[in-house]
Short mmCIF file of N, CA, C and O in Angstrom, two decimals:
data_model
loop_
_atom_site.label_atom_id
_atom_site.label_comp_id
_atom_site.label_asym_id
_atom_site.label_seq_id
_atom_site.Cartn_x
_atom_site.Cartn_y
_atom_site.Cartn_z
N MET A 1 13.72 -31.80 -30.36
CA MET A 1 13.48 -32.36 -30.62
C MET A 1 12.31 -33.28 -30.51
O MET A 1 11.97 -33.14 -31.85
N ASP A 2 13.15 -34.91 -30.21
CA ASP A 2 11.80 -36.06 -30.82
C ASP A 2 10.55 -35.72 -29.99
O ASP A 2 10.82 -35.64 -28.98
N SER A 3 9.46 -36.36 -31.11
CA SER A 3 8.11 -35.42 -30.44
C SER A 3 7.98 -36.76 -29.85
O SER A 3 6.78 -36.79 -29.10
N SER A 4 8.05 -38.10 -30.18
CA SER A 4 8.08 -39.56 -29.73
C SER A 4 8.11 -39.34 -27.82
O SER A 4 7.81 -40.09 -26.88
N LYS A 5 9.48 -38.37 -27.13
CA LYS A 5 9.30 -38.02 -26.10
C LYS A 5 9.16 -36.64 -26.01
O LYS A 5 8.79 -36.87 -24.35
N ASP A 6 7.79 -35.98 -26.19
CA ASP A 6 7.58 -34.66 -26.00
C ASP A 6 6.57 -35.18 -25.04
O ASP A 6 5.85 -36.11 -25.16
N ILE A 7 6.28 -34.62 -23.39
CA ILE A 7 5.24 -35.18 -22.78
C ILE A 7 3.77 -34.21 -23.60
O ILE A 7 2.09 -34.72 -22.92
N ALA A 8 4.50 -33.15 -23.34
CA ALA A 8 2.76 -32.32 -23.93
C ALA A 8 3.46 -30.90 -24.81
O ALA A 8 4.37 -31.05 -24.66
N ARG A 9 2.68 -30.45 -25.59
CA ARG A 9 3.08 -29.82 -26.16
C ARG A 9 1.61 -28.97 -26.32
O ARG A 9 0.39 -28.64 -27.11
N ILE A 10 2.33 -27.35 -26.09
CA ILE A 10 1.30 -26.35 -26.08
C ILE A 10 1.37 -25.61 -27.07
O ILE A 10 2.23 -24.81 -27.58
N THR A 11 -0.20 -25.74 -28.05
CA THR A 11 -0.26 -24.44 -28.80
C THR A 11 -0.89 -23.28 -28.49
O THR A 11 -0.94 -22.35 -29.33
N ALA A 12 -1.77 -23.16 -27.38
CA ALA A 12 -2.79 -22.36 -26.93
C ALA A 12 -2.63 -22.34 -25.20
O ALA A 12 -3.08 -23.54 -25.52
N ILE A 13 -3.45 -21.62 -24.68
CA ILE A 13 -4.22 -21.65 -23.49
C ILE A 13 -5.31 -20.53 -23.50
O ILE A 13 -4.95 -19.18 -23.99
N GLU A 14 -6.50 -21.06 -23.60
CA GLU A 14 -7.81 -20.66 -23.49
C GLU A 14 -8.13 -20.19 -22.21
O GLU A 14 -8.35 -21.21 -21.48
N THR A 15 -8.42 -19.15 -21.79
CA THR A 15 -8.77 -19.18 -20.01
C THR A 15 -10.48 -18.31 -20.65
O THR A 15 -10.32 -17.78 -21.62
N PRO A 16 -11.17 -18.16 -19.37
CA PRO A 16 -12.52 -17.56 -19.26
C PRO A 16 -12.48 -16.04 -19.66
O PRO A 16 -13.18 -15.09 -20.37
N ALA A 17 -11.40 -15.05 -19.84
CA ALA A 17 -11.44 -13.67 -20.32
C ALA A 17 -11.44 -14.20 -21.45
O ALA A 17 -11.39 -12.86 -21.49
N VAL A 18 -10.21 -14.91 -21.99
CA VAL A 18 -9.89 -14.87 -23.54
C VAL A 18 -11.30 -15.40 -23.99
O VAL A 18 -11.81 -14.79 -25.30
N ARG A 19 -11.88 -16.25 -23.67
CA ARG A 19 -12.91 -16.62 -24.03
C ARG A 19 -14.00 -15.69 -24.11
O ARG A 19 -14.85 -14.99 -25.08
N ALA A 20 -14.01 -14.24 -23.40
CA ALA A 20 -14.78 -13.04 -23.08
C ALA A 20 -15.01 -12.38 -24.37
O ALA A 20 -15.19 -11.50 -24.08
N ASP A 21 -13.60 -12.32 -24.37
CA ASP A 21 -12.73 -11.27 -25.40
C ASP A 21 -12.69 -10.06 -24.16
O ASP A 21 -12.89 -8.92 -25.02
N THR A 22 -12.23 -9.73 -23.41
CA THR A 22 -11.49 -8.49 -22.10
C THR A 22 -10.20 -8.26 -22.67
O THR A 22 -9.42 -9.63 -23.41
N SER A 23 -9.60 -7.58 -22.76
CA SER A 23 -8.38 -6.96 -22.91
C SER A 23 -7.74 -6.94 -21.73
O SER A 23 -6.29 -6.18 -21.41
N GLU A 24 -7.59 -6.93 -20.58
CA GLU A 24 -7.29 -7.43 -19.06
C GLU A 24 -6.50 -8.45 -18.83
O GLU A 24 -5.84 -9.44 -19.00
N LEU A 25 -4.88 -7.47 -18.16
CA LEU A 25 -3.82 -8.55 -18.48
C LEU A 25 -4.12 -9.34 -17.13
O LEU A 25 -3.51 -9.95 -17.07
N ALA A 26 -5.04 -8.98 -16.30
CA ALA A 26 -4.95 -10.05 -15.06
C ALA A 26 -5.53 -11.53 -15.76
O ALA A 26 -5.15 -12.74 -15.40
N ALA A 27 -5.62 -11.82 -16.70
CA ALA A 27 -5.95 -12.87 -17.87
C ALA A 27 -4.89 -13.62 -18.08
O ALA A 27 -5.41 -14.77 -18.16
N LEU A 28 -4.09 -13.11 -17.61
CA LEU A 28 -2.58 -14.45 -18.41
C LEU A 28 -2.31 -15.17 -16.69
O LEU A 28 -1.32 -15.52 -16.83
N ALA A 29 -2.33 -14.38 -15.70
CA ALA A 29 -2.53 -15.29 -15.00
C ALA A 29 -2.80 -16.93 -14.52
O ALA A 29 -1.84 -17.62 -14.42
N PRO A 30 -4.19 -16.96 -14.98
CA PRO A 30 -4.59 -18.29 -15.43
C PRO A 30 -3.93 -18.96 -16.27
O PRO A 30 -3.31 -20.08 -16.24
N ALA A 31 -3.16 -18.54 -17.37
CA ALA A 31 -2.05 -19.39 -18.08
C ALA A 31 -1.28 -19.40 -17.62
O ALA A 31 -0.41 -20.15 -17.65
N ALA A 32 -0.41 -18.16 -16.85
CA ALA A 32 0.77 -19.07 -16.41
C ALA A 32 0.36 -19.66 -15.32
O ALA A 32 1.89 -20.65 -15.41
N ALA A 33 -0.85 -20.17 -14.63
CA ALA A 33 -0.61 -21.23 -13.04
C ALA A 33 -0.96 -22.79 -14.45
O ALA A 33 -0.46 -23.41 -14.11
N ALA A 34 -1.91 -22.03 -15.86
CA ALA A 34 -1.37 -23.46 -16.37
C ALA A 34 -0.33 -23.94 -16.50
O ALA A 34 -0.38 -24.91 -16.83
N ALA A 35 0.08 -23.24 -17.20
CA ALA A 35 2.17 -23.69 -17.57
C ALA A 35 2.74 -24.53 -17.06
O ALA A 35 3.05 -25.24 -16.87
N LEU A 36 2.62 -23.15 -15.65
CA LEU A 36 3.61 -24.19 -14.02
C LEU A 36 2.09 -25.77 -13.91
O LEU A 36 3.10 -26.40 -13.10
N ARG A 37 0.83 -25.67 -14.32
CA ARG A 37 0.32 -26.95 -13.12
C ARG A 37 0.60 -28.08 -14.43
O ARG A 37 0.96 -29.10 -13.84
N LEU A 38 0.59 -28.13 -15.65
CA LEU A 38 1.65 -28.54 -17.12
C LEU A 38 2.64 -29.11 -16.63
O LEU A 38 2.97 -30.16 -16.46
N LEU A 39 4.42 -28.49 -15.85
CA LEU A 39 5.54 -28.73 -15.54
C LEU A 39 4.83 -29.55 -13.95
O LEU A 39 5.55 -30.74 -14.79
N THR A 40 3.82 -29.35 -13.33
CA THR A 40 3.97 -30.17 -12.28
C THR A 40 3.20 -31.52 -12.56
O THR A 40 3.55 -32.71 -11.99
N ASP A 41 2.71 -32.02 -13.78
CA ASP A 41 2.36 -33.38 -14.98
C ASP A 41 3.30 -34.09 -14.38
O ASP A 41 2.80 -34.90 -14.54
N ALA A 42 4.11 -33.08 -15.99
CA ALA A 42 5.07 -33.68 -16.41
C ALA A 42 6.71 -34.29 -15.51
O ALA A 42 6.31 -36.00 -15.39
N ILE A 43 6.37 -33.72 -13.93
CA ILE A 43 6.98 -34.71 -13.28
C ILE A 43 6.52 -35.40 -12.29
O ILE A 43 6.70 -36.74 -12.67
N LYS A 44 5.10 -35.17 -12.62
CA LYS A 44 4.69 -37.05 -11.72
C LYS A 44 3.94 -37.83 -12.83
O LYS A 44 4.60 -39.35 -12.22
N ARG A 45 4.21 -37.50 -13.37
CA ARG A 45 4.71 -38.55 -14.89
C ARG A 45 6.04 -39.18 -15.41
O ARG A 45 6.26 -39.49 -16.71
N GLY A 46 7.27 -38.63 -14.98
CA GLY A 46 7.61 -39.26 -14.93
C GLY A 46 9.47 -38.11 -15.41
O GLY A 46 10.14 -38.67 -16.08
N ALA A 47 8.89 -37.52 -15.43
CA ALA A 47 9.50 -35.94 -17.10
C ALA A 47 10.64 -35.79 -15.56
O ALA A 47 10.80 -36.13 -14.43
N ASP A 48 11.89 -35.30 -16.16
CA ASP A 48 13.37 -35.03 -14.94
C ASP A 48 12.63 -34.15 -14.85
O ASP A 48 12.64 -32.75 -14.92
N TYR A 49 12.98 -33.87 -13.24
CA TYR A 49 12.70 -32.98 -12.49
C TYR A 49 13.71 -31.50 -12.62
O TYR A 49 13.20 -30.64 -12.44
N GLU A 50 14.92 -32.55 -12.12
CA GLU A 50 16.29 -31.28 -12.43
C GLU A 50 16.63 -30.40 -13.79
O GLU A 50 16.17 -29.10 -12.74
N SER A 51 15.97 -31.64 -14.91
CA SER A 51 16.25 -30.05 -15.80
C SER A 51 14.78 -29.49 -15.74
O SER A 51 14.92 -28.19 -16.40
N ILE A 52 13.97 -29.12 -15.04
CA ILE A 52 12.60 -28.36 -15.26
C ILE A 52 12.74 -27.55 -14.21
O ILE A 52 12.81 -26.59 -14.09
N VAL A 53 13.35 -28.17 -13.32
CA VAL A 53 13.38 -26.76 -11.86
C VAL A 53 14.81 -26.08 -13.02
O VAL A 53 14.59 -24.98 -12.18
N ASP A 54 16.21 -26.72 -12.95
CA ASP A 54 17.01 -25.84 -13.49
C ASP A 54 15.63 -24.71 -14.65
O ASP A 54 16.57 -23.58 -15.18
N ALA A 55 15.60 -25.46 -15.91
CA ALA A 55 14.61 -24.26 -16.28
C ALA A 55 14.03 -23.14 -15.85
O ALA A 55 14.28 -22.14 -16.33
N LEU A 56 13.63 -23.82 -14.72
CA LEU A 56 12.74 -22.73 -14.05
C LEU A 56 13.49 -21.17 -13.95
O LEU A 56 13.08 -20.50 -13.52
N LYS A 57 14.56 -21.83 -13.44
CA LYS A 57 15.90 -20.74 -12.62
C LYS A 57 16.55 -20.65 -13.68
O LYS A 57 16.64 -19.17 -13.73
N ASP A 58 16.86 -20.88 -15.01
CA ASP A 58 17.43 -20.77 -15.79
C ASP A 58 16.37 -19.15 -16.66
O ASP A 58 17.02 -18.45 -16.66
N ALA A 59 15.33 -19.61 -16.42
CA ALA A 59 13.99 -18.36 -17.00
C ALA A 59 14.29 -17.40 -15.81
O ALA A 59 13.09 -16.24 -15.83
N GLN A 60 14.54 -16.87 -14.31
CA GLN A 60 14.35 -16.25 -14.14
C GLN A 60 12.61 -16.25 -13.42
O GLN A 60 12.20 -15.32 -13.17
N LEU A 61 12.58 -17.49 -14.03
CA LEU A 61 10.76 -17.43 -12.87
C LEU A 61 10.20 -16.46 -11.83
O LEU A 61 9.69 -15.87 -11.68
N HIS A 62 11.44 -16.97 -10.54
CA HIS A 62 10.73 -16.27 -9.35
C HIS A 62 11.09 -15.10 -9.45
O HIS A 62 10.17 -14.56 -8.34
N GLU A 63 12.34 -14.79 -10.23
CA GLU A 63 12.35 -12.62 -10.44
C GLU A 63 10.46 -12.34 -11.26
O GLU A 63 10.59 -11.41 -10.93
N ALA A 64 10.32 -13.04 -12.05
CA ALA A 64 9.40 -12.19 -12.66
C ALA A 64 8.26 -12.19 -12.17
O ALA A 64 7.17 -11.48 -11.63
N PHE A 65 7.56 -13.53 -11.31
CA PHE A 65 6.91 -13.44 -10.32
C PHE A 65 7.27 -12.55 -9.15
O PHE A 65 6.47 -11.60 -8.75
N ALA A 66 8.49 -12.05 -8.67
CA ALA A 66 8.87 -11.27 -7.56
C ALA A 66 8.84 -10.24 -8.17
O ALA A 66 8.02 -9.17 -7.28
N GLY A 67 8.72 -9.56 -9.77
CA GLY A 67 8.71 -8.84 -9.70
C GLY A 67 7.49 -8.41 -10.06
O GLY A 67 6.84 -6.79 -10.45
N VAL A 68 6.01 -8.96 -9.87
CA VAL A 68 4.68 -8.28 -10.52
C VAL A 68 4.58 -8.41 -8.34
O VAL A 68 3.29 -7.37 -9.25
N LEU A 69 4.67 -8.92 -8.02
CA LEU A 69 4.54 -8.39 -6.50
C LEU A 69 4.96 -7.68 -6.08
O LEU A 69 4.24 -5.83 -5.01
N ASP A 70 6.33 -6.84 -6.43
CA ASP A 70 6.77 -5.77 -5.89
C ASP A 70 6.12 -4.89 -6.82
O ASP A 70 5.83 -2.98 -6.24
N ALA A 71 6.35 -4.88 -7.98
CA ALA A 71 5.29 -4.02 -8.55
C ALA A 71 3.89 -3.66 -8.02
O ALA A 71 3.20 -2.60 -8.15
N ALA A 72 3.31 -4.41 -7.57
CA ALA A 72 2.01 -4.48 -6.85
C ALA A 72 2.19 -3.75 -5.18
O ALA A 72 1.04 -2.65 -4.81
N SER A 73 2.94 -4.16 -4.97
CA SER A 73 3.52 -3.29 -4.01
C SER A 73 3.24 -1.81 -3.95
O SER A 73 3.34 -1.01 -3.47
N ALA A 74 4.25 -1.71 -4.99
CA ALA A 74 4.55 0.13 -5.37
C ALA A 74 2.94 0.26 -5.73
O ALA A 74 3.20 1.56 -5.54
N ALA A 75 2.26 -0.17 -6.88
CA ALA A 75 1.16 0.89 -7.16
C ALA A 75 -0.31 0.58 -5.03
O ALA A 75 -0.77 1.95 -5.65
N VAL A 76 0.11 -0.20 -4.43
CA VAL A 76 -0.57 0.44 -2.64
C VAL A 76 -0.26 1.21 -2.38
O VAL A 76 -0.62 2.72 -1.72
N MET A 77 1.53 1.49 -1.49
CA MET A 77 2.11 2.03 -1.72
C MET A 77 1.54 3.92 -2.43
O MET A 77 1.62 4.80 -1.70
N ASP A 78 1.28 4.28 -3.20
CA ASP A 78 1.58 5.38 -4.39
C ASP A 78 -0.17 5.74 -3.41
O ASP A 78 -0.22 6.95 -3.53
N GLN A 79 -0.99 4.83 -3.11
CA GLN A 79 -2.79 4.83 -2.89
C GLN A 79 -2.16 5.82 -1.54
O GLN A 79 -3.22 6.41 -0.83
N LEU A 80 -1.46 5.98 -1.08
CA LEU A 80 -0.69 6.34 0.28
C LEU A 80 -1.89 8.15 0.17
O LEU A 80 -1.69 9.12 -0.72
N ASP A 81 -2.43 8.92 1.04
CA ASP A 81 -2.67 9.52 0.76
C ASP A 81 -1.61 11.04 2.01
O ASP A 81 -0.98 11.01 2.69
N ASP A 82 -1.55 11.92 1.34
CA ASP A 82 -0.80 12.91 1.68
C ASP A 82 -1.20 12.95 3.33
O ASP A 82 -0.65 14.18 3.91
N ASP A 83 -2.64 13.24 2.86
CA ASP A 83 -3.07 13.83 4.70
C ASP A 83 -3.09 12.69 5.62
O ASP A 83 -2.59 13.28 6.92
N ASP A 84 -2.39 11.63 5.76
CA ASP A 84 -2.32 10.71 6.43
C ASP A 84 -1.45 9.28 5.14
O ASP A 84 -1.38 8.45 5.33
N PRO A 85 0.39 9.45 5.70
CA PRO A 85 1.29 9.23 5.11
C PRO A 85 1.10 7.50 5.67
O PRO A 85 2.71 6.78 5.02
N TYR A 86 1.13 7.47 7.16
CA TYR A 86 1.07 6.51 7.86
C TYR A 86 0.17 5.39 8.11
O TYR A 86 -0.57 4.94 8.59
N ASP A 87 -1.48 5.96 7.32
CA ASP A 87 -1.97 4.55 6.79
C ASP A 87 -2.02 3.08 7.10
O ASP A 87 -1.00 2.48 5.74
N PHE A 88 -1.95 2.29 8.13
CA PHE A 88 -1.81 1.49 8.91
C PHE A 88 -2.43 -0.14 7.23
O PHE A 88 -1.32 -0.48 7.49
N ASP A 89 -3.66 0.27 7.59
CA ASP A 89 -4.20 -0.95 6.65
C ASP A 89 -3.47 -0.51 4.97
O ASP A 89 -3.00 -2.03 4.35
N ILE A 90 -2.37 0.72 3.92
CA ILE A 90 -2.40 0.13 2.76
C ILE A 90 -0.48 0.00 3.32
O ILE A 90 -0.39 -0.57 2.76
N ARG A 91 -0.17 0.34 4.02
CA ARG A 91 0.90 -0.27 4.28
C ARG A 91 1.76 -1.26 4.44
O ARG A 91 2.35 -2.05 4.44
N LEU A 92 0.02 -1.91 5.62
CA LEU A 92 0.19 -3.27 6.16
C LEU A 92 0.19 -4.11 4.21
O LEU A 92 1.27 -5.24 4.12
N GLU A 93 -0.58 -3.89 3.45
CA GLU A 93 -0.53 -4.23 2.51
C GLU A 93 0.13 -4.25 1.42
O GLU A 93 0.82 -5.18 1.01
N GLY A 94 0.80 -2.96 1.24
CA GLY A 94 2.09 -2.90 0.83
C GLY A 94 3.17 -3.79 1.00
O GLY A 94 4.50 -4.54 0.37
N ASP A 95 3.56 -3.42 2.37
CA ASP A 95 4.69 -5.06 3.15
C ASP A 95 4.12 -6.30 3.22
O ASP A 95 5.12 -6.96 2.75
N ASN A 96 2.96 -6.30 2.24
CA ASN A 96 3.20 -7.97 3.00
C ASN A 96 3.16 -8.20 0.85
O ASN A 96 3.97 -9.70 1.12
N LEU A 97 2.79 -7.70 0.45
CA LEU A 97 3.28 -8.02 -0.84
C LEU A 97 5.05 -8.22 -0.81
O LEU A 97 6.00 -8.49 -1.53
N SER A 98 5.30 -6.65 -0.14
CA SER A 98 6.66 -6.72 -0.36
C SER A 98 7.41 -7.97 0.11
O SER A 98 8.49 -8.72 -0.37
N GLY A 99 7.19 -8.90 1.39
CA GLY A 99 7.66 -9.40 2.45
C GLY A 99 7.42 -10.52 0.96
O GLY A 99 8.72 -11.71 1.06
N ALA A 100 6.54 -11.20 0.32
CA ALA A 100 5.81 -12.54 -0.42
C ALA A 100 7.05 -12.33 -1.71
O ALA A 100 7.61 -12.75 -2.01
N ALA A 101 7.20 -10.74 -2.10
CA ALA A 101 8.48 -11.03 -2.68
C ALA A 101 9.62 -11.43 -2.26
O ALA A 101 10.15 -12.17 -3.60
N SER A 102 10.48 -11.51 -1.68
CA SER A 102 11.38 -11.55 -1.24
C SER A 102 11.15 -12.87 -0.81
O SER A 102 12.56 -13.45 -0.83
N GLU A 103 9.99 -13.49 -0.01
CA GLU A 103 10.38 -14.79 0.00
C GLU A 103 10.48 -15.91 -1.29
O GLU A 103 10.73 -16.62 -0.79
N ILE A 104 9.74 -15.64 -2.53
CA ILE A 104 10.20 -15.91 -3.39
C ILE A 104 11.27 -16.50 -4.19
O ILE A 104 11.75 -17.38 -3.80
N ARG A 105 11.73 -14.63 -3.78
CA ARG A 105 13.37 -15.16 -4.53
C ARG A 105 14.27 -15.76 -2.93
O ARG A 105 15.03 -16.46 -3.56
N ASN A 106 13.94 -16.04 -1.57
CA ASN A 106 14.47 -16.60 -0.54
C ASN A 106 14.54 -18.14 -1.30
O ASN A 106 15.45 -18.25 -1.00
N ALA A 107 13.70 -18.85 -1.51
CA ALA A 107 13.02 -19.50 -1.97
C ALA A 107 13.72 -20.58 -3.33
O ALA A 107 14.40 -21.38 -2.82
N PHE A 108 14.36 -19.35 -3.50
CA PHE A 108 14.89 -20.09 -5.43
C PHE A 108 16.14 -19.41 -4.43
O PHE A 108 17.11 -20.78 -5.75
N ARG A 109 17.09 -19.21 -3.53
CA ARG A 109 18.35 -19.38 -3.26
C ARG A 109 18.66 -20.78 -2.83
O ARG A 109 19.48 -21.19 -2.86
N TRP A 110 18.11 -21.67 -2.23
CA TRP A 110 17.73 -23.24 -1.86
C TRP A 110 17.56 -23.93 -2.92
O TRP A 110 18.31 -24.77 -3.00
N LEU A 111 17.62 -23.54 -3.93
CA LEU A 111 17.80 -24.37 -5.50
C LEU A 111 18.66 -24.79 -5.76
O LEU A 111 19.79 -23.86 -6.42
#
């Protein structure tokens, strides 16, 4: 790739959690958000939006994001107590996470 046409070359993303030297997996979320913000900025600066959107689709970004929410939904539902398998608050949270995952997948079907 011709470096004169590069908008940005990312070599590292440092999050507050990384600076604090923690091993929490949640520290990856700010890095993922930062990468998407860089793509947003690139489009605003004139990058070919079609190629960026196609790259997001090819990378199955929606499936990765929806997969995180599906896993979170399953983790929430695992919290259901055998004494009360119909706990409304837990089921609502699990259903909301699962529904959000479905909406993310649906949004990419339009592209």
